[in-house]
CSV table of C-alpha atoms in Angstrom, one decimal:
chain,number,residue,atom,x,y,z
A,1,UNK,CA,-25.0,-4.8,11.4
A,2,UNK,CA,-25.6,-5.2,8.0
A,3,UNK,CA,-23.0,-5.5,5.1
A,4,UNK,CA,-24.4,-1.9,4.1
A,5,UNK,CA,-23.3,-0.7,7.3
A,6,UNK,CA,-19.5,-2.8,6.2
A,7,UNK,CA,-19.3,-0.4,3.5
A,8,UNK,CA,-19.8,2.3,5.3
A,9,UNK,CA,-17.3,1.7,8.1
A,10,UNK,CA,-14.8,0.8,5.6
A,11,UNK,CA,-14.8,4.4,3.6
A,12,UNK,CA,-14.6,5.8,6.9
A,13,UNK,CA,-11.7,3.9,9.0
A,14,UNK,CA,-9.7,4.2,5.5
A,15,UNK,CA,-10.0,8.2,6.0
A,16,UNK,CA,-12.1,8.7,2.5
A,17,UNK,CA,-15.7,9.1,3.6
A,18,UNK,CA,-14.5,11.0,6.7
A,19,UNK,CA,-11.1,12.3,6.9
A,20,UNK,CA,-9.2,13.7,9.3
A,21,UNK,CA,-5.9,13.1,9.1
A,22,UNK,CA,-3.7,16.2,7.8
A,23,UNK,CA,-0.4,14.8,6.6
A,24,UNK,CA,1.0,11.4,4.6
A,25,UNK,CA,3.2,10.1,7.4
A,26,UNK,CA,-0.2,10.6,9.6
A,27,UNK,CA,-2.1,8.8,7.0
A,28,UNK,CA,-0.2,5.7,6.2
A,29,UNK,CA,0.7,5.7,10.0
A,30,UNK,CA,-3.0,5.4,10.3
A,31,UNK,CA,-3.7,2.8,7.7
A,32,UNK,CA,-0.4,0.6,9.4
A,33,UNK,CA,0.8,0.1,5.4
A,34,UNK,CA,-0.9,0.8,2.1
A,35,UNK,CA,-0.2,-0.4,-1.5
A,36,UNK,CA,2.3,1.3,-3.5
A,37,UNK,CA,3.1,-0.8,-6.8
A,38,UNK,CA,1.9,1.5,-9.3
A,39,UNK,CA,4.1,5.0,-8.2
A,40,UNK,CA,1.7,7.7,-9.5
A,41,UNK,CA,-1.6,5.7,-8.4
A,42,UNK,CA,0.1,5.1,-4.9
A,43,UNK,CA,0.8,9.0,-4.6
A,44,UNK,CA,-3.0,9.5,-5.6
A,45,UNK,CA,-4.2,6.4,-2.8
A,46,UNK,CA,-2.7,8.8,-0.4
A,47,UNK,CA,-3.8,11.7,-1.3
A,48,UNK,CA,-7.4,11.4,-2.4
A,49,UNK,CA,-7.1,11.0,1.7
A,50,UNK,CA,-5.5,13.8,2.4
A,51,UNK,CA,-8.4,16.5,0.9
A,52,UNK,CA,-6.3,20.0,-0.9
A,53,UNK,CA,-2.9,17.6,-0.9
A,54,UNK,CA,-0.9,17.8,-4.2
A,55,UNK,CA,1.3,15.1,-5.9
A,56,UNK,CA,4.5,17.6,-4.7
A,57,UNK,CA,3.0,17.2,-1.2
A,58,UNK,CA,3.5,14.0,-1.3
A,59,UNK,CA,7.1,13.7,-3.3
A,60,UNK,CA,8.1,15.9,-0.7
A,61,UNK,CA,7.1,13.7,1.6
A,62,UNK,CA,9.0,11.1,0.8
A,63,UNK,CA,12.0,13.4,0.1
A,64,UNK,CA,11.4,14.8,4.1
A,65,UNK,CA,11.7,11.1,5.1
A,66,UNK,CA,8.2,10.9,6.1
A,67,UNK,CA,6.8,7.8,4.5
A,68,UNK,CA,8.5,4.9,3.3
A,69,UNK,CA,8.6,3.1,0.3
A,70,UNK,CA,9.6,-0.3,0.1
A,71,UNK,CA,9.2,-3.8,-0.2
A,72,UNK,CA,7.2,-4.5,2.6
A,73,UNK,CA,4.0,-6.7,3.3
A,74,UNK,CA,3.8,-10.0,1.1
A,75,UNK,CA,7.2,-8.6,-0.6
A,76,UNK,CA,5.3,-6.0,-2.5
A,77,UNK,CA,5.7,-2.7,-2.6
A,78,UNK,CA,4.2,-0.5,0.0
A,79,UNK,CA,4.4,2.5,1.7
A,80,UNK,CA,5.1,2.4,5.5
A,81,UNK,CA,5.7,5.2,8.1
A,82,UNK,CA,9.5,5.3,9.0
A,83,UNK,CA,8.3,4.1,12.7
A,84,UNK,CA,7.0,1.2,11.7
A,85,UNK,CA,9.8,0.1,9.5
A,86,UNK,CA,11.8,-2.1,11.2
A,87,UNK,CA,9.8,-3.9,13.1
A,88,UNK,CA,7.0,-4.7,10.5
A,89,UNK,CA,9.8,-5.8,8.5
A,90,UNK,CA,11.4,-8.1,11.3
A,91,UNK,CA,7.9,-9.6,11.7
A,92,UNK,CA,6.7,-10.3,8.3
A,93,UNK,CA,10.2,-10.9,6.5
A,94,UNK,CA,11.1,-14.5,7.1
A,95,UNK,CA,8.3,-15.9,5.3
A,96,UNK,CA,9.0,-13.5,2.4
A,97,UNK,CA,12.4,-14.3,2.1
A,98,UNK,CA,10.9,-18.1,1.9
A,99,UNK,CA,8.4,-17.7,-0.9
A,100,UNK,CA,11.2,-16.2,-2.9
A,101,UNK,CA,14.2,-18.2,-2.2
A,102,UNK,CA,13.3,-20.4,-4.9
A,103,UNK,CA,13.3,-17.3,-7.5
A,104,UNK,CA,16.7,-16.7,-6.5
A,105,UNK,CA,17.8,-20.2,-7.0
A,106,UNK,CA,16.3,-20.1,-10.5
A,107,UNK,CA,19.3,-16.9,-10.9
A,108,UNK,CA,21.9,-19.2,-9.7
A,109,UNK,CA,22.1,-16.8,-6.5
A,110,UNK,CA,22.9,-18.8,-3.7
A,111,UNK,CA,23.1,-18.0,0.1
A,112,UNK,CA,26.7,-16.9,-0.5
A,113,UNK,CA,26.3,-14.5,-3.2
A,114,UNK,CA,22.8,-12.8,-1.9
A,115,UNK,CA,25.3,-12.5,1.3
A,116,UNK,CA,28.4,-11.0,-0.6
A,117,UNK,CA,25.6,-9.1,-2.8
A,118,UNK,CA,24.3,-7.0,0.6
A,119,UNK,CA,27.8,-6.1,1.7
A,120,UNK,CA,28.2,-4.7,-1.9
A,121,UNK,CA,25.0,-2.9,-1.5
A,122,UNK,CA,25.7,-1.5,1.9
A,123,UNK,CA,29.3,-0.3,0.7
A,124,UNK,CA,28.0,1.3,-2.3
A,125,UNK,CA,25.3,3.1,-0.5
A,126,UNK,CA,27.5,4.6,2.6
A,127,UNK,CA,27.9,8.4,3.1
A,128,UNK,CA,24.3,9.2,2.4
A,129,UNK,CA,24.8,8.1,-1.6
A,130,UNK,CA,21.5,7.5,-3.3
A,131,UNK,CA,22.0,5.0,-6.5
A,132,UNK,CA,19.7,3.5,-9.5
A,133,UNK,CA,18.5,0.2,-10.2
A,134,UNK,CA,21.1,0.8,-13.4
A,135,UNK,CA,24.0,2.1,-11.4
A,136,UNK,CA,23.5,-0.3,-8.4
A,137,UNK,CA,23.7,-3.5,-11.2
A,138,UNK,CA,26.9,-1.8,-13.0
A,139,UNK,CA,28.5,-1.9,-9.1
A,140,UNK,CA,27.5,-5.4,-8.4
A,141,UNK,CA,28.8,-6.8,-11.8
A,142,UNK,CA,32.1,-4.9,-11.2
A,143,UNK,CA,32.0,-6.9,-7.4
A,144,UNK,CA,31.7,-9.9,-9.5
A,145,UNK,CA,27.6,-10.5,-8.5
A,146,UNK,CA,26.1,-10.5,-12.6
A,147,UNK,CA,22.0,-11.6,-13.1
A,148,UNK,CA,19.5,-11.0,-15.0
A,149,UNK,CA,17.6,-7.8,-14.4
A,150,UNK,CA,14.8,-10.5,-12.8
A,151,UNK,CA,17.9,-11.6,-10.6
A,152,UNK,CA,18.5,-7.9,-9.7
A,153,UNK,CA,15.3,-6.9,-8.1
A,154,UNK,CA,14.9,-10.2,-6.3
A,155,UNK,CA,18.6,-9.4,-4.7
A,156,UNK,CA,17.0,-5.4,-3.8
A,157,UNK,CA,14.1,-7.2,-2.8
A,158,UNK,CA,16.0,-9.2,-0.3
A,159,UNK,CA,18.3,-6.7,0.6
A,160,UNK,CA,15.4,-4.8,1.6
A,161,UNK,CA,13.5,-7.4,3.7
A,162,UNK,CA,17.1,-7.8,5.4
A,163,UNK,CA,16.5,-4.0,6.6
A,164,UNK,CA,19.3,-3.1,4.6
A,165,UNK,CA,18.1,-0.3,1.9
A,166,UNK,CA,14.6,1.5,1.2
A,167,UNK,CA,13.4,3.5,-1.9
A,168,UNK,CA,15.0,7.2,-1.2
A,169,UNK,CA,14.4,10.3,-3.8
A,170,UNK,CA,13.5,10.0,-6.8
A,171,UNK,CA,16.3,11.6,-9.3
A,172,UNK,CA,14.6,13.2,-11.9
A,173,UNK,CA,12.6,10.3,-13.0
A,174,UNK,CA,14.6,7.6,-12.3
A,175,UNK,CA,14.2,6.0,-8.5
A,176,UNK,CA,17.1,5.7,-6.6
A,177,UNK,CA,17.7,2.9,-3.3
A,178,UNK,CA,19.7,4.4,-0.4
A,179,UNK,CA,20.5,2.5,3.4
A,180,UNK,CA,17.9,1.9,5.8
A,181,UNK,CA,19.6,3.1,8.5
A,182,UNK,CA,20.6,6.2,7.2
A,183,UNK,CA,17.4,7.4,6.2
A,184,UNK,CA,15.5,6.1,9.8
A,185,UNK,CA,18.0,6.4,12.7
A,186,UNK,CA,17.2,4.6,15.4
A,187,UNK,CA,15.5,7.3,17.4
A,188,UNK,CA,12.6,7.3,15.2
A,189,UNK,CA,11.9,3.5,15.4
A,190,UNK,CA,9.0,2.3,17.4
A,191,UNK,CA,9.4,-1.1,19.4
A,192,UNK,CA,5.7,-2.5,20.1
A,193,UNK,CA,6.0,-4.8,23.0
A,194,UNK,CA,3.9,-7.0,21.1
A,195,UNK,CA,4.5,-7.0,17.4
A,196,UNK,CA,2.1,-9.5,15.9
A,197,UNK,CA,-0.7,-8.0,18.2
A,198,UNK,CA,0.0,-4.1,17.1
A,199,UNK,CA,-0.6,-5.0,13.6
A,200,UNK,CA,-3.6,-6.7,14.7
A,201,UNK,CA,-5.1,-3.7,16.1
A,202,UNK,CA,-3.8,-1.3,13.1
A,203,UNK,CA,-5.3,-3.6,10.7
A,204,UNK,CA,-8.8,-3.6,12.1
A,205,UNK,CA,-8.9,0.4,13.4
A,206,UNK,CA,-7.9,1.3,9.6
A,207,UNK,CA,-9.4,-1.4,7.4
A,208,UNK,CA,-12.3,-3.0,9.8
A,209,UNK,CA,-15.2,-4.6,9.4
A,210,UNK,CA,-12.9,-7.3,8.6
A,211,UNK,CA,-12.5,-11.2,8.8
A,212,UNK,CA,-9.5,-12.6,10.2
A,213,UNK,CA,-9.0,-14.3,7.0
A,214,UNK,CA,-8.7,-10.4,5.3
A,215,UNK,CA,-6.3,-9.9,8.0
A,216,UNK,CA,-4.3,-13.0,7.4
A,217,UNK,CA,-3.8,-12.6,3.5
A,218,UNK,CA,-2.8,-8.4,4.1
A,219,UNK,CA,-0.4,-8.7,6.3
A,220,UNK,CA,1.0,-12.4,5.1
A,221,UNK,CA,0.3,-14.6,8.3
A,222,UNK,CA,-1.0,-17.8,8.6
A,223,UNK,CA,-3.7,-18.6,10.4
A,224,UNK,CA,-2.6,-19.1,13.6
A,225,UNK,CA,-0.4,-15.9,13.8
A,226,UNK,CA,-3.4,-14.4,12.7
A,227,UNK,CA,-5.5,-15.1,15.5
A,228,UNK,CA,-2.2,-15.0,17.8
A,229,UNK,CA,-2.0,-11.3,17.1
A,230,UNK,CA,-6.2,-10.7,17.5
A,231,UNK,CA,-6.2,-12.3,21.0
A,232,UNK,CA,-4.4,-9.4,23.1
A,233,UNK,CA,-6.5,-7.1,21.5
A,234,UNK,CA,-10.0,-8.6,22.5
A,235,UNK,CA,-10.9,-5.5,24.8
A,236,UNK,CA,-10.0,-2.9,21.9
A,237,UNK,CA,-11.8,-4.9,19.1
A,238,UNK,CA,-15.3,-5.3,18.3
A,239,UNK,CA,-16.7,-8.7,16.5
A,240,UNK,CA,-19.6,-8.7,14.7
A,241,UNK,CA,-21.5,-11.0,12.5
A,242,UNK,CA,-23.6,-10.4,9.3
A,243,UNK,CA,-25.0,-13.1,7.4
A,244,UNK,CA,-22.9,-16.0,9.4
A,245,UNK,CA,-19.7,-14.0,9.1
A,246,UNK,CA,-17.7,-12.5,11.6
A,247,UNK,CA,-16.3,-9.2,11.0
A,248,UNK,CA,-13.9,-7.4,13.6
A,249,UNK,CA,-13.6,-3.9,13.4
A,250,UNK,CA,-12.2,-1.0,16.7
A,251,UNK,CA,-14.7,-1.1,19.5
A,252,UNK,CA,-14.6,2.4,19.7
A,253,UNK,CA,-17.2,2.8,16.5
A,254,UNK,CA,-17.3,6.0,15.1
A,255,UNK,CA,-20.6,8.0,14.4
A,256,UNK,CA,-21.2,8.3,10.4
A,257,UNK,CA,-22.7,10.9,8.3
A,258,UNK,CA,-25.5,9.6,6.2
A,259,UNK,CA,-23.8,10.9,3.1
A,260,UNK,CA,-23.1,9.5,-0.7
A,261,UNK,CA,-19.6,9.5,-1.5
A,262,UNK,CA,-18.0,9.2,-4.7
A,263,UNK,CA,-14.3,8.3,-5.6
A,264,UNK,CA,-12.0,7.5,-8.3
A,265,UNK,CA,-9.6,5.3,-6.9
A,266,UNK,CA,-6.1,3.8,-8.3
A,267,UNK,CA,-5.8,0.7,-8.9
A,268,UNK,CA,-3.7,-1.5,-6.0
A,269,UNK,CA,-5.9,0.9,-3.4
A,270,UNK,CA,-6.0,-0.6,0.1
A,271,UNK,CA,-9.9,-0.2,-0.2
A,272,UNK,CA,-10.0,-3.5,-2.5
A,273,UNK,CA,-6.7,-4.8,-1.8
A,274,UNK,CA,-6.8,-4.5,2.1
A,275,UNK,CA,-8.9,-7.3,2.0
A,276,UNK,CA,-8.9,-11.2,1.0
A,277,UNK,CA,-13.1,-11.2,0.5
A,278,UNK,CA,-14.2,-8.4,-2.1
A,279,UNK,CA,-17.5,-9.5,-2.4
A,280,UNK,CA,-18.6,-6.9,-0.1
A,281,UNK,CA,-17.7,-4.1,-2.3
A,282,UNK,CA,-17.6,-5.6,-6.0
A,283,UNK,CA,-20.3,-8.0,-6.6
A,284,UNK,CA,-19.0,-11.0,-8.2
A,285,UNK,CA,-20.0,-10.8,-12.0
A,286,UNK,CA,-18.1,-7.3,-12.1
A,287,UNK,CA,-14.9,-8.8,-10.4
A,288,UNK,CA,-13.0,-10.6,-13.1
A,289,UNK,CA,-13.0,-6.6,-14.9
A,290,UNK,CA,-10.9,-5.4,-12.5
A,291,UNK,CA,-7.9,-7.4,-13.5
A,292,UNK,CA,-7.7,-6.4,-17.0
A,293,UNK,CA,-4.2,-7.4,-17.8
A,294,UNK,CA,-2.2,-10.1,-18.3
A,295,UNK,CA,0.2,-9.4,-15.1
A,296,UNK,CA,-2.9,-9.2,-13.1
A,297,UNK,CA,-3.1,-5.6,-12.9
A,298,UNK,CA,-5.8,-3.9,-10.9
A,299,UNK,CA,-7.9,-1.2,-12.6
A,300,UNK,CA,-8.6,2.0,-11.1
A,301,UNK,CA,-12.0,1.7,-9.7
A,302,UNK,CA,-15.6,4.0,-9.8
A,303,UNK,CA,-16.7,4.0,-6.4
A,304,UNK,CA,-20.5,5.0,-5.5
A,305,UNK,CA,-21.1,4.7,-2.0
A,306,UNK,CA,-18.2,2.2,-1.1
A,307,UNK,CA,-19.2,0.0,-4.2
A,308,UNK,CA,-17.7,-0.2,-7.2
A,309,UNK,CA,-19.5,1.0,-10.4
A,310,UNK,CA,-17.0,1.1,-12.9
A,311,UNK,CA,-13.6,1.2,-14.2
A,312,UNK,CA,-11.7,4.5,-15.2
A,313,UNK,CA,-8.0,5.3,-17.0
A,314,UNK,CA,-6.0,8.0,-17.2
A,315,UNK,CA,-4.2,9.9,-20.0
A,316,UNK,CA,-1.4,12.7,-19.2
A,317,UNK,CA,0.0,15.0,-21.0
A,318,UNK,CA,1.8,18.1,-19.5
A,319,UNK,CA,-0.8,19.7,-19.4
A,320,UNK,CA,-4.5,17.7,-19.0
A,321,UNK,CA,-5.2,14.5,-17.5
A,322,UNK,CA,-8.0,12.8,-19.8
A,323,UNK,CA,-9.5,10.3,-17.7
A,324,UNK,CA,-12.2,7.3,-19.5
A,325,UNK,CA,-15.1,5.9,-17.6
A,326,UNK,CA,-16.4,2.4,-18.2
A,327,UNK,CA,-19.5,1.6,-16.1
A,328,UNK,CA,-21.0,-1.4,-15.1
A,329,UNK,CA,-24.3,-0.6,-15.1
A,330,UNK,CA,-26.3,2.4,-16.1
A,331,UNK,CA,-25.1,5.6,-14.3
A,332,UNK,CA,-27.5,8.2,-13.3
A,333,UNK,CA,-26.8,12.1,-14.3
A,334,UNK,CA,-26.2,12.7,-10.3
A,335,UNK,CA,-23.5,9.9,-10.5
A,336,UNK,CA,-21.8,11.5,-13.7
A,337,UNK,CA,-21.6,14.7,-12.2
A,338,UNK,CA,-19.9,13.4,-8.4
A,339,UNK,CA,-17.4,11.5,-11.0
A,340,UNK,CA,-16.5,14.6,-13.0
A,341,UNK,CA,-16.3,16.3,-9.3
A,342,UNK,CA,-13.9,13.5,-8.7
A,343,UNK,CA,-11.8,13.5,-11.9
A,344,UNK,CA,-11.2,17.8,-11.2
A,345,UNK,CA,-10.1,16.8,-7.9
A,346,UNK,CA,-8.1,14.0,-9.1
A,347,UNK,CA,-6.4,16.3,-11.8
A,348,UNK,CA,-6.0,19.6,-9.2
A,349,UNK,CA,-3.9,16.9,-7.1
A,350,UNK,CA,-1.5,16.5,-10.1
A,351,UNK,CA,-1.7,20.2,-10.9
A,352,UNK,CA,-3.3,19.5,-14.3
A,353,UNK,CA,-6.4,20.1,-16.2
A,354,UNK,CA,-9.2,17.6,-16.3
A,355,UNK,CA,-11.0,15.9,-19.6
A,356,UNK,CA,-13.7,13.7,-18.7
């Protein structure tokens, strides 16, 4: 294999070259759990999979309890099919919960308050309620729990990671938090026998060729759980190596068209984030311009054949979506015209009108 053929396999088991799938709670079912930081780019790193979806399709989505959204893998914000919930969480939280107990002893939240501060939570969220960031802080200050807005979302965070509450619907434009169990009951939970080796085997069906060092850093494992989860998996996996570096990827490899996609991605898409090693995608010199800002946030990327071209940004109104392109090198007029392809698709998604 060559790391041509990387690229290749990667647009396709991350359903953009090739896809299949027909609705979100298939998709991020598919992909095991995807990005979701920046709202409106997360909506779009769904549906840019999901070819003739809309930005409604996927509000409603969320709204019909279909996907997720919550802190999830590396306590960052993801989208996760309700299925998966509890158990991904189960597996991955108690390392989370480590790397940010110090940030909640920096609030002068100790283990009694964060305790005291989930009963609160739970209370206030019974009978089906759905409550803001702003109305959830006004009801823990009243219960005696006060901290710095900083202090409040490390306490939803942990909540969260304790399988307590999950992002609900979105009220107007404000998010709201609602309980866990109300919005999955435990008849839609899935129980893997073998947790650690079921993310394994999602990872590498949805994101493979990939190293086990990729797989370690997306799903927040060390190295030994890492390899711990590959090992049950040996007869559904494929290794292979290209230029001294092994790759694992399903062994059931899929046959690909020999075809020239182009996409406009968001930034925080599973495409760059899924993976530790970028060099296969981005070469090095371009990198360091995909983190333009000071909080380390990720441009929305040109991609031309599973690399990555350029830069783009988006401008809305109520009406048009102006979108700028910044290329890294020279782009030819074929190029130019897939990306203005790319940006009507990208704009008929948000119902809009497109200005390239």
């Amino acid at each position: 294999m060559t790391t041509a053929a990387i690229v290749q396999y990667r647009l396709y088991n991350q359903q953009l070259s090739q896809p299949s799938l027909k609705q979100p709670g298939e998709l991020v079912h598919w992909m095991g759990s995807m990005q979701a930081q920046d709202y409106l780019g997360a909506k779009w790193s769904i549906g840019l999979r999901l070819p003739g979806s809309t930005d409604e399709d996927i509000e409603q989505a969320i709204a019909d309890r279909k996907i997720i959204r919550t802190w999830g893998l590396r306590g960052t914000w993801h989208w996760m099919a309700p299925a998966d919930v509890h158990w991904m969480l189960r597996l991955v939280s108690p390392k989370i919960q480590q790397k940010y107990a110090p940030y909640l002893k920096q609030e002068s939240l100790d283990a009694a308050k964060v305790k005291k501060s989930n009963k609160v939570l739970v209370k206030a969220l019974q009978d089906g309620q759905a409550l803001t960031r702003e109305e959830l802080t006004g009801i823990l200050s009243k219960n005696g729990i006060k901290a710095s807005n900083y202090g409040i979302g490390h306490l939803l965070l942990h909540a969260s990671q304790e399988q307590l509450i999950c992002m609900g619907p979105r009220r107007g434009k404000q998010f709201t938090h609602v309980l866990l169990e109300d919005w999955i009951p435990k008849d839609k939970r899935f129980e893997p026998a073998d947790p650690l080796a079921e993310l394994a085997l999602r990872y590498f069906t949805s994101h493979g060729p990939a190293t086990v060092k990729d797989f370690m850093w997306w799903a927040g494992l060390t190295l030994a759980e890492a390899r711990k989860g590959i090992e049950p998996m040996q007869d559904k996996l494929e290794r292979v190596e290209v230029e001294g570096i092994t790759y694992l990827m399903s062994s059931d490899r899929p046959a690909l068209k020999k075809k020239v996609t182009v996409h406009l991605l968001p930034g925080f898409d599973e495409y760059l984030l899924g993976y530790t090693d970028r060099s296969v995608v981005v070469e090095d010199k371009h990198a360091k311009k995909l983190a333009m800002t000071a909080n380390g946030q990720f441009s929305s990327t040109i991609v031309v054949g599973g690399r990555v071209d350029g830069i783009w940004k988006r401008t809305m109104d109520t009406k048009n979506v102006d979108i700028t392109t910044t290329y890294f090198d020279a782009a030819g007029k074929s190029v130019q015209q897939a990306v203005a392809v790319a940006a009507r698709r990208y704009a008929k998604f948000l119902g809009l009108k497109a200005d390239l």
